[in-house]
Tab-separated table of C-alpha atoms and ligand atoms in Angstrom:
chain	number	residue	atom	x	y	z
W	1	MET	CA	157.772	54.986	71.544
W	2	LEU	CA	154.844	56.437	70.335
W	3	GLN	CA	154.909	53.173	68.143
W	4	LEU	CA	154.884	50.898	71.606
W	5	PHE	CA	152.429	53.039	72.169
W	6	VAL	CA	149.981	52.346	70.047
W	7	GLN	CA	150.542	49.104	70.732
W	8	LYS	CA	149.848	49.770	74.498
W	9	HIS	CA	146.669	51.446	73.388
W	10	GLY	CA	145.420	50.769	69.908
W	11	ALA	CA	145.268	53.898	67.721
W	12	SER	CA	143.416	56.878	67.673
W	13	SER	CA	142.709	60.265	65.571
W	14	HIS	CA	143.962	62.060	68.670
W	15	PRO	CA	147.768	63.466	68.773
W	16	ILE	CA	150.214	62.533	71.106
W	17	ARG	CA	152.102	64.267	73.029
W	18	ALA	CA	155.008	64.147	75.566
W	19	PHE	CA	155.998	65.250	79.361
W	20	TYR	CA	158.652	65.323	81.337
W	21	SER	CA	159.350	65.586	84.804
W	22	ALA	CA	163.325	65.660	86.531
W	23	GLY	CA	164.448	63.238	89.211
W	24	ARG	CA	166.995	65.337	91.816
W	25	VAL	CA	170.006	64.817	93.453
W	26	ASN	CA	170.892	66.790	96.802
W	27	LEU	CA	174.679	68.340	96.736
W	28	ILE	CA	174.007	69.873	100.733
W	29	GLY	CA	171.046	70.591	103.424
W	30	GLU	CA	169.713	66.935	104.106
W	31	HIS	CA	166.818	66.167	106.401
W	32	ILE	CA	166.698	69.656	106.820
W	33	ASP	CA	163.395	70.257	104.203
W	34	TYR	CA	161.095	69.761	106.416
W	35	ASN	CA	162.788	72.141	109.523
W	36	GLY	CA	162.684	75.472	107.564
W	37	GLY	CA	166.041	74.802	106.688
W	38	PHE	CA	167.920	76.243	103.381
W	39	VAL	CA	168.524	72.611	101.056
W	40	LEU	CA	170.648	72.671	97.181
W	41	PRO	CA	169.586	69.802	95.506
W	42	ALA	CA	169.362	70.017	91.504
W	43	ALA	CA	166.878	68.245	89.030
W	44	ILE	CA	169.074	65.314	86.588
W	45	GLY	CA	168.984	64.300	83.364
W	46	LEU	CA	166.974	60.986	84.800
W	47	GLY	CA	163.970	61.582	84.746
W	48	CYS	CA	160.074	60.709	83.831
W	49	THR	CA	158.336	61.113	80.370
W	50	ILE	CA	154.819	60.635	80.236
W	51	TYR	CA	153.313	60.253	76.318
W	52	CYS	CA	149.995	60.568	76.549
W	53	ARG	CA	146.594	61.232	74.785
W	54	LEU	CA	142.698	62.517	75.027
W	55	ASN	CA	140.376	59.062	75.287
W	56	ASP	CA	137.217	60.785	75.527
W	57	LYS	CA	136.356	58.715	78.599
W	58	ASN	CA	136.543	59.100	82.382
W	59	CYS	CA	139.785	57.645	83.179
W	60	LEU	CA	143.104	57.457	82.745
W	61	ASN	CA	144.618	54.245	81.507
W	62	VAL	CA	148.246	53.311	82.599
W	63	ALA	CA	150.896	51.457	80.669
W	64	TYR	CA	154.723	51.635	81.325
W	65	THR	CA	157.856	51.044	79.139
W	66	THR	CA	159.723	49.279	81.930
W	67	THR	CA	157.126	46.574	82.541
W	68	ASP	CA	153.877	44.891	80.981
W	69	PHE	CA	151.751	46.036	84.010
W	70	GLU	CA	148.299	47.444	82.607
W	71	GLY	CA	145.656	49.429	84.688
W	72	SER	CA	142.913	51.962	84.772
W	73	ILE	CA	142.087	54.753	87.224
W	74	ASP	CA	138.601	55.940	87.573
W	75	TYR	CA	138.327	59.772	88.120
W	76	THR	CA	134.653	58.831	90.294
W	77	LYS	CA	136.648	56.246	92.513
W	78	LEU	CA	140.541	58.118	92.882
W	79	ASP	CA	140.326	57.032	96.156
W	80	SER	CA	140.414	53.298	95.933
W	81	TYR	CA	143.948	53.379	94.562
W	82	ARG	CA	145.729	53.926	97.576
W	83	ASP	CA	147.300	50.996	98.204
W	84	LYS	CA	147.719	50.458	94.582
W	85	ASN	CA	151.264	49.998	93.276
W	86	TYR	CA	152.110	51.669	90.181
W	87	LEU	CA	148.632	53.697	90.369
W	88	ASN	CA	148.569	55.372	93.766
W	89	TYR	CA	151.316	58.271	92.748
W	90	ILE	CA	149.060	59.154	89.776
W	91	ALA	CA	145.650	58.790	91.644
W	92	GLY	CA	147.459	61.011	94.839
W	93	VAL	CA	148.062	63.525	92.254
W	94	CYS	CA	144.334	63.648	90.373
W	95	ILE	CA	142.884	64.257	94.021
W	96	GLN	CA	144.813	66.804	95.074
W	97	LEU	CA	144.651	68.533	91.316
W	98	GLN	CA	140.563	68.466	91.768
W	99	ASP	CA	140.844	69.986	94.946
W	100	ILE	CA	142.565	73.063	93.377
W	101	GLY	CA	139.531	73.371	90.707
W	102	ILE	CA	141.306	71.227	87.814
W	103	GLN	CA	138.770	69.234	86.033
W	104	LEU	CA	140.696	66.181	85.013
W	105	VAL	CA	140.411	65.080	81.266
W	106	GLY	CA	140.107	61.787	80.035
W	107	ILE	CA	143.724	60.050	78.807
W	108	ASP	CA	145.534	56.977	77.712
W	109	VAL	CA	149.394	57.193	79.011
W	110	LEU	CA	152.647	55.564	78.571
W	111	TYR	CA	155.221	56.422	81.575
W	112	ASP	CA	159.017	55.973	80.654
W	113	ILE	CA	161.103	55.962	84.061
W	114	THR	CA	164.771	56.052	83.490
W	115	VAL	CA	165.290	57.042	87.916
W	116	PRO	CA	166.219	54.020	89.084
W	117	PHE	CA	163.481	52.970	91.729
W	118	GLY	CA	163.815	53.012	95.236
W	119	SER	CA	167.288	54.789	94.544
W	120	GLY	CA	167.044	58.258	96.470
W	121	LEU	CA	167.222	59.844	93.426
W	122	SER	CA	163.467	60.274	93.539
W	123	SER	CA	161.525	58.552	90.723
W	124	SER	CA	158.249	59.283	92.936
W	125	ALA	CA	158.977	63.092	92.205
W	126	ALA	CA	159.570	62.367	89.115
W	127	ILE	CA	156.378	61.018	88.261
W	128	GLU	CA	154.337	62.848	90.616
W	129	VAL	CA	155.747	66.168	88.714
W	130	ALA	CA	155.414	65.107	85.393
W	131	THR	CA	151.896	64.284	86.079
W	132	ALA	CA	150.775	66.826	87.642
W	133	TYR	CA	152.307	68.976	84.769
W	134	MET	CA	150.811	66.885	81.803
W	135	LEU	CA	147.404	66.909	83.562
W	136	GLN	CA	147.165	70.721	84.554
W	137	SER	CA	148.312	71.728	80.914
W	138	ILE	CA	146.051	69.014	79.005
W	139	TYR	CA	142.779	71.185	81.250
W	140	ASN	CA	144.615	74.876	80.364
W	141	ASN	CA	144.657	74.132	76.808
W	142	LYS	CA	140.887	72.460	77.067
W	143	HIS	CA	139.943	75.796	78.334
W	144	GLY	CA	141.764	78.153	76.286
W	145	ILE	CA	144.011	79.012	79.548
W	146	ALA	CA	146.760	80.228	78.303
W	147	LYS	CA	149.096	81.302	81.880
W	148	PRO	CA	152.752	79.306	82.466
W	149	ILE	CA	152.059	76.666	84.731
W	150	ASP	CA	153.034	77.718	88.273
W	151	CYS	CA	155.485	75.268	89.278
W	152	ILE	CA	155.536	75.830	92.874
W	153	GLN	CA	152.134	75.416	93.024
W	154	LEU	CA	152.405	71.659	91.189
W	155	ALA	CA	155.399	70.941	93.606
W	156	VAL	CA	153.723	71.726	96.671
W	157	ILE	CA	150.231	70.333	95.365
W	158	CYS	CA	152.707	66.620	94.482
W	159	GLN	CA	154.303	66.833	98.023
W	160	LYS	CA	150.661	67.018	99.298
W	161	ALA	CA	149.735	63.406	97.618
W	162	GLU	CA	152.772	61.839	99.026
W	163	ASN	CA	151.841	63.338	102.366
W	164	ASN	CA	148.001	62.305	102.301
W	165	PHE	CA	147.747	59.498	100.057
W	166	VAL	CA	151.066	57.404	99.928
W	167	GLY	CA	151.855	58.159	103.268
W	168	VAL	CA	155.455	59.652	103.177
W	169	ASN	CA	155.118	62.573	105.361
W	170	CYS	CA	158.561	64.078	103.059
W	171	GLY	CA	159.390	67.852	102.650
W	172	ILE	CA	159.198	69.734	99.803
W	173	MET	CA	163.060	68.918	98.756
W	174	ASP	CA	162.308	66.599	96.259
W	175	GLN	CA	158.919	67.847	94.833
W	176	PHE	CA	159.813	71.393	94.208
W	177	ALA	CA	163.608	70.347	92.831
W	178	SER	CA	162.009	68.302	89.954
W	179	ALA	CA	159.161	71.133	89.136
W	180	MET	CA	161.940	73.976	89.379
W	181	GLY	CA	165.128	72.535	88.077
W	182	LYS	CA	166.881	74.133	85.757
W	183	ASP	CA	170.147	73.460	83.129
W	184	ASN	CA	173.735	73.515	84.708
W	185	ASN	CA	172.468	75.161	88.112
W	186	ALA	CA	171.818	73.908	91.538
W	187	ILE	CA	168.893	75.566	93.655
W	188	LEU	CA	169.214	77.305	96.692
W	189	LEU	CA	165.374	76.931	98.255
W	190	ASN	CA	164.447	78.506	101.670
W	191	CYS	CA	162.048	75.556	102.664
W	192	SER	CA	160.607	77.903	105.217
W	193	THR	CA	158.760	80.565	102.561
W	194	LEU	CA	160.021	78.666	99.204
W	195	GLU	CA	161.780	82.159	98.083
W	196	TYR	CA	164.578	80.080	95.418
W	197	LYS	CA	167.530	81.285	94.087
W	198	TYR	CA	169.731	78.949	91.100
W	199	ILE	CA	173.196	78.671	92.364
W	200	SER	CA	175.300	78.391	88.871
W	201	GLY	CA	178.585	76.706	89.757
W	202	ASN	CA	181.530	76.611	88.742
W	203	MET	CA	182.734	72.896	88.132
W	204	ASP	CA	185.423	74.046	85.845
W	205	GLY	CA	186.754	69.874	84.983
W	206	LEU	CA	184.386	68.554	87.618
W	207	GLU	CA	181.385	66.330	86.926
W	208	LEU	CA	178.576	64.837	89.063
W	209	CYS	CA	179.422	61.182	89.805
W	210	ILE	CA	176.012	59.272	91.699
W	211	ILE	CA	176.483	55.882	92.911
W	212	ASN	CA	173.844	53.733	93.979
W	213	THR	CA	174.674	51.130	96.801
W	214	ASN	CA	171.723	48.618	94.969
W	215	LYS	CA	170.394	48.716	98.628
W	216	PRO	CA	166.982	50.040	98.024
W	217	HIS	CA	165.417	52.194	100.564
W	218	ASP	CA	161.565	52.526	101.511
W	219	LEU	CA	160.825	55.495	103.372
W	220	THR	CA	157.344	53.731	104.321
W	221	THR	CA	158.648	51.226	105.766
W	222	SER	CA	162.470	53.072	106.834
W	223	LYS	CA	162.615	55.592	109.930
W	224	TYR	CA	162.114	58.553	108.172
W	225	ASN	CA	158.769	59.383	109.470
W	226	GLU	CA	160.216	58.626	112.858
W	227	ARG	CA	162.723	61.122	112.331
W	228	ARG	CA	160.562	63.700	111.896
W	229	GLN	CA	158.422	62.981	114.666
W	230	GLU	CA	161.960	63.318	116.568
W	231	CYS	CA	162.618	66.647	115.756
W	232	GLU	CA	158.815	67.929	116.342
W	233	SER	CA	159.509	66.319	119.536
W	234	ALA	CA	163.182	68.307	119.760
W	235	LEU	CA	161.780	71.601	118.752
W	236	ASN	CA	159.166	71.325	121.594
W	237	TRP	CA	161.414	70.807	124.069
W	238	LEU	CA	163.364	74.103	122.949
W	239	ASN	CA	160.138	76.169	122.827
W	240	THR	CA	159.570	74.953	126.809
W	241	LYS	CA	163.163	76.463	127.231
W	242	SER	CA	162.919	79.659	124.972
W	243	ASP	CA	161.139	82.916	125.775
W	244	LYS	CA	160.352	83.656	122.104
W	245	PRO	CA	158.615	80.750	119.854
W	246	ILE	CA	161.282	78.703	117.858
W	247	LYS	CA	159.223	78.192	114.890
W	248	ASP	CA	161.358	75.409	113.614
W	249	LEU	CA	164.993	74.360	114.031
W	250	CYS	CA	166.597	75.764	111.706
W	251	SER	CA	165.593	79.002	112.734
W	252	LEU	CA	168.551	78.943	115.564
W	253	THR	CA	171.901	79.240	115.107
W	254	PRO	CA	174.252	76.881	116.436
W	255	THR	CA	175.254	79.139	119.220
W	256	GLN	CA	171.303	80.044	120.102
W	257	PHE	CA	170.809	75.664	120.272
W	258	GLU	CA	173.721	75.125	121.889
W	259	SER	CA	172.793	77.845	125.013
W	260	LEU	CA	169.423	76.475	124.822
W	261	ALA	CA	169.875	72.539	124.506
W	262	GLN	CA	171.489	72.378	128.149
W	263	GLY	CA	169.691	68.720	129.751
W	264	MET	CA	168.208	67.757	126.657
W	265	ASN	CA	167.503	63.906	126.219
W	266	SER	CA	170.948	62.936	123.915
W	267	VAL	CA	168.809	61.030	121.043
W	268	LEU	CA	166.726	64.470	120.676
W	269	TYR	CA	169.787	66.892	120.968
W	270	ASN	CA	171.379	64.880	118.256
W	271	ARG	CA	168.917	65.037	115.933
W	272	ALA	CA	168.392	69.078	116.277
W	273	LYS	CA	171.985	69.144	116.371
W	274	HIS	CA	172.713	67.907	112.946
W	275	CYS	CA	169.977	70.125	111.741
W	276	VAL	CA	170.994	73.359	113.077
W	277	TYR	CA	174.451	72.673	112.084
W	278	GLU	CA	173.838	71.160	108.167
W	279	ASN	CA	171.745	74.419	107.954
W	280	ASP	CA	174.978	76.827	108.660
W	281	ARG	CA	176.642	74.135	106.304
W	282	VAL	CA	174.500	74.785	103.595
W	283	VAL	CA	174.888	78.483	103.832
W	284	ASN	CA	178.600	78.364	103.630
W	285	ALA	CA	178.476	75.682	100.669
W	286	VAL	CA	176.799	78.144	98.653
W	287	ASP	CA	179.531	80.981	99.084
W	288	ALA	CA	182.261	78.302	98.269
W	289	PHE	CA	180.372	77.227	95.518
W	290	GLY	CA	179.971	80.796	94.318
W	291	LYS	CA	183.511	81.476	94.969
W	292	GLY	CA	184.513	78.182	93.041
W	293	ASP	CA	185.782	77.089	95.926
W	294	ILE	CA	185.080	73.266	95.840
W	295	GLN	CA	187.884	72.559	98.414
W	296	LEU	CA	185.786	73.820	101.345
W	297	PHE	CA	182.503	72.621	99.574
W	298	GLY	CA	183.847	69.491	99.470
W	299	ASN	CA	185.054	69.073	102.917
W	300	LEU	CA	181.263	70.668	104.050
W	301	MET	CA	179.993	67.434	102.106
W	302	LEU	CA	182.222	65.224	104.201
W	303	GLN	CA	181.094	66.896	107.279
W	304	SER	CA	176.753	66.674	106.256
W	305	HIS	CA	177.482	63.045	105.562
W	306	ASP	CA	179.146	62.415	109.229
W	307	SER	CA	176.105	64.552	110.787
W	308	LEU	CA	174.032	62.280	108.711
W	309	LYS	CA	175.884	59.304	109.952
W	310	ASP	CA	176.567	59.424	113.402
W	311	LEU	CA	173.651	62.127	114.317
W	312	TYR	CA	170.679	61.821	112.882
W	313	GLU	CA	171.206	58.065	112.311
W	314	VAL	CA	169.850	57.463	108.966
W	315	SER	CA	173.088	56.498	106.723
W	316	CYS	CA	174.141	52.599	106.724
W	317	VAL	CA	176.865	49.944	106.177
W	318	GLU	CA	176.594	50.759	102.004
W	319	LEU	CA	176.213	54.349	102.058
W	320	ASP	CA	179.317	54.805	104.482
W	321	THR	CA	181.612	52.308	102.123
W	322	ILE	CA	181.479	54.303	98.941
W	323	VAL	CA	182.072	57.829	101.215
W	324	ASP	CA	184.842	56.073	102.775
W	325	ILE	CA	186.561	54.469	99.605
W	326	LEU	CA	185.643	57.654	97.516
W	327	LYS	CA	186.922	60.415	99.899
W	328	ALA	CA	190.604	58.419	100.250
W	329	GLN	CA	191.261	58.961	96.487
W	330	SER	CA	192.469	62.744	95.517
W	331	TYR	CA	190.316	62.948	92.238
W	332	CYS	CA	187.381	63.127	95.109
W	333	LYS	CA	186.685	66.356	95.475
W	334	GLY	CA	183.468	65.831	98.863
W	335	VAL	CA	181.244	62.412	98.371
W	336	ARG	CA	178.525	62.522	100.778
W	337	MET	CA	175.034	60.481	101.246
W	338	THR	CA	172.552	61.814	99.121
W	339	GLY	CA	168.764	61.768	99.605
W	340	GLY	CA	166.541	59.907	102.216
W	341	GLY	CA	169.150	57.595	103.354
W	342	PHE	CA	169.078	54.130	104.859
W	343	GLY	CA	170.628	52.910	101.607
W	344	GLY	CA	170.059	54.493	98.099
W	345	CYS	CA	172.729	56.776	96.312
W	346	CYS	CA	175.989	58.997	97.132
W	347	VAL	CA	177.152	61.891	94.913
W	348	ALA	CA	180.541	62.520	94.508
W	349	ILE	CA	182.059	65.436	93.099
W	350	VAL	CA	185.090	64.242	91.434
W	351	ALA	CA	188.346	65.772	88.429
W	352	LYS	CA	186.568	64.529	85.069
W	353	ASP	CA	188.407	61.763	83.190
W	354	ASN	CA	188.265	59.520	86.155
W	355	ARG	CA	185.362	57.495	85.041
W	356	ASP	CA	187.245	54.078	84.029
W	357	LYS	CA	189.054	54.209	87.796
W	358	ILE	CA	186.422	54.950	89.561
W	359	GLN	CA	184.312	52.033	87.912
W	360	GLN	CA	187.415	49.644	88.494
W	361	LEU	CA	187.717	51.031	92.390
W	362	LEU	CA	184.359	50.353	93.172
W	363	ASP	CA	183.564	47.322	91.259
W	364	ILE	CA	186.427	45.726	93.511
W	365	GLU	CA	186.118	47.123	96.893
W	366	TYR	CA	182.472	47.843	97.170
W	367	PRO	CA	181.551	44.555	96.995
W	368	LYS	CA	184.659	42.907	99.699
W	369	LYS	CA	182.633	44.830	102.193
W	370	THR	CA	179.298	44.641	101.580
W	371	GLY	CA	178.476	41.878	98.869
W	372	LEU	CA	176.586	43.997	96.263
W	373	ASN	CA	177.636	45.818	93.282
W	374	CYS	CA	176.917	49.367	92.646
W	375	SER	CA	176.089	51.378	89.766
W	376	ILE	CA	177.339	54.350	88.632
W	377	TYR	CA	175.641	57.003	87.024
W	378	TYR	CA	177.048	60.567	85.676
W	379	THR	CA	174.589	63.438	85.038
W	380	ASN	CA	174.572	67.410	84.379
W	381	MET	CA	172.072	69.405	86.472
W	382	SER	CA	168.993	69.488	84.180
W	383	ASP	CA	165.661	71.077	83.440
W	384	GLY	CA	162.430	70.323	85.457
W	385	ALA	CA	159.048	70.141	84.605
W	386	LYS	CA	158.239	70.759	80.944
W	387	GLU	CA	156.067	69.709	77.862
W	388	ILE	CA	158.732	68.006	75.424
W	389	PHE	CA	156.859	67.964	72.214
W	390	VAL	CA	153.957	67.575	70.168
W	391	SER	CA	153.597	64.867	67.961
Z	1	GLA	C1	163.004	62.779	100.838
Z	1	GLA	C2	162.289	63.382	101.094
Z	1	GLA	C3	162.860	64.470	101.183
Z	1	GLA	C4	163.939	64.878	102.287
Z	1	GLA	C5	164.676	64.115	102.039
Z	1	GLA	C6	166.225	64.414	102.784
Z	1	GLA	O1	163.640	62.032	99.974
Z	1	GLA	O2	161.587	63.261	100.004
Z	1	GLA	O3	161.848	65.742	101.634
Z	1	GLA	O4	163.951	65.228	103.416
Z	1	GLA	O5	164.284	63.028	102.498
Z	1	GLA	O6	166.738	65.397	103.174
């Protein structure tokens, strides 16, 4: 990598440093981060590493390991990179950092991204958080600031970058998981308060299997923002029926929701119902995870998938096909779509030592129904943002 760095950016006497942040998988709690719900994501072993070196200029020169694209971000014209592929996420983060008073330092960078793009495993959050962590670290070093980086603040900044600059009205889950991930732990995050707890589950004899439909999902053109609006409309409607103000959909219990929802438009009812019951499932799933009750955890994953498919309508044939194939196998303890949906990935909890069987099964059955081949990844729950070495 260091050789490739010099090939792309030339030699210099400044040292090269490297920063990392992770992609994420969400175990349960889908589409409720922006409804004040609980989510249970984990950072994964696929992520974004950035090699970087001071350049004594007022710009950030970008190169990638996986494409010949090279570009430069002029810190005085950050707003002009809004529609520029390969640069917009980075420029968006720069703007948000400037907004909180972080001066940007001129650097040459090489991005090495192992999270597949469009897979629903948050390649964008990995890029944003690694970028923010790097720029903040360099700024802190330059100014002799020794306090540790506030990764929660970075996650919030990166979410803003995505909302305001890239145009995806996403919640906080992806950036939070990317920044705050911890080896062998999932994160129970209350998206209403940002309180969180690491959950170390009993995964004895089991492993996480992520199956990419290879149907790319693009949240900017998908119905993601439309779902958010439907949730807002549902909340407004419920508020007209309630004596007390309801802050967000996930502050309602299923019983409270059902009694208020009489007469609600059926689409809005279905969207809101998914949110309220999904939140409940997360709470039960965490309980089951802690007790090592993988069967219950797996059942809740399946219920979550059905709800995302039937009520929230963010699944697709490709995701459903994978769920249908795997849920019929005794080694599969639970499986569901993960992330925004409309393509992307499924996550399954499977008994170890079945990798060949899973591969063979999906190689035969998945293309029959979809005409596509899927990719399978096995990964641990991993660390989030960090500096990985100084050369
Ligand atoms: C995307 C968004 C997240 C979250 C998920 C769905 O990944 O970026 O904020 O809403 O979809 O759970």
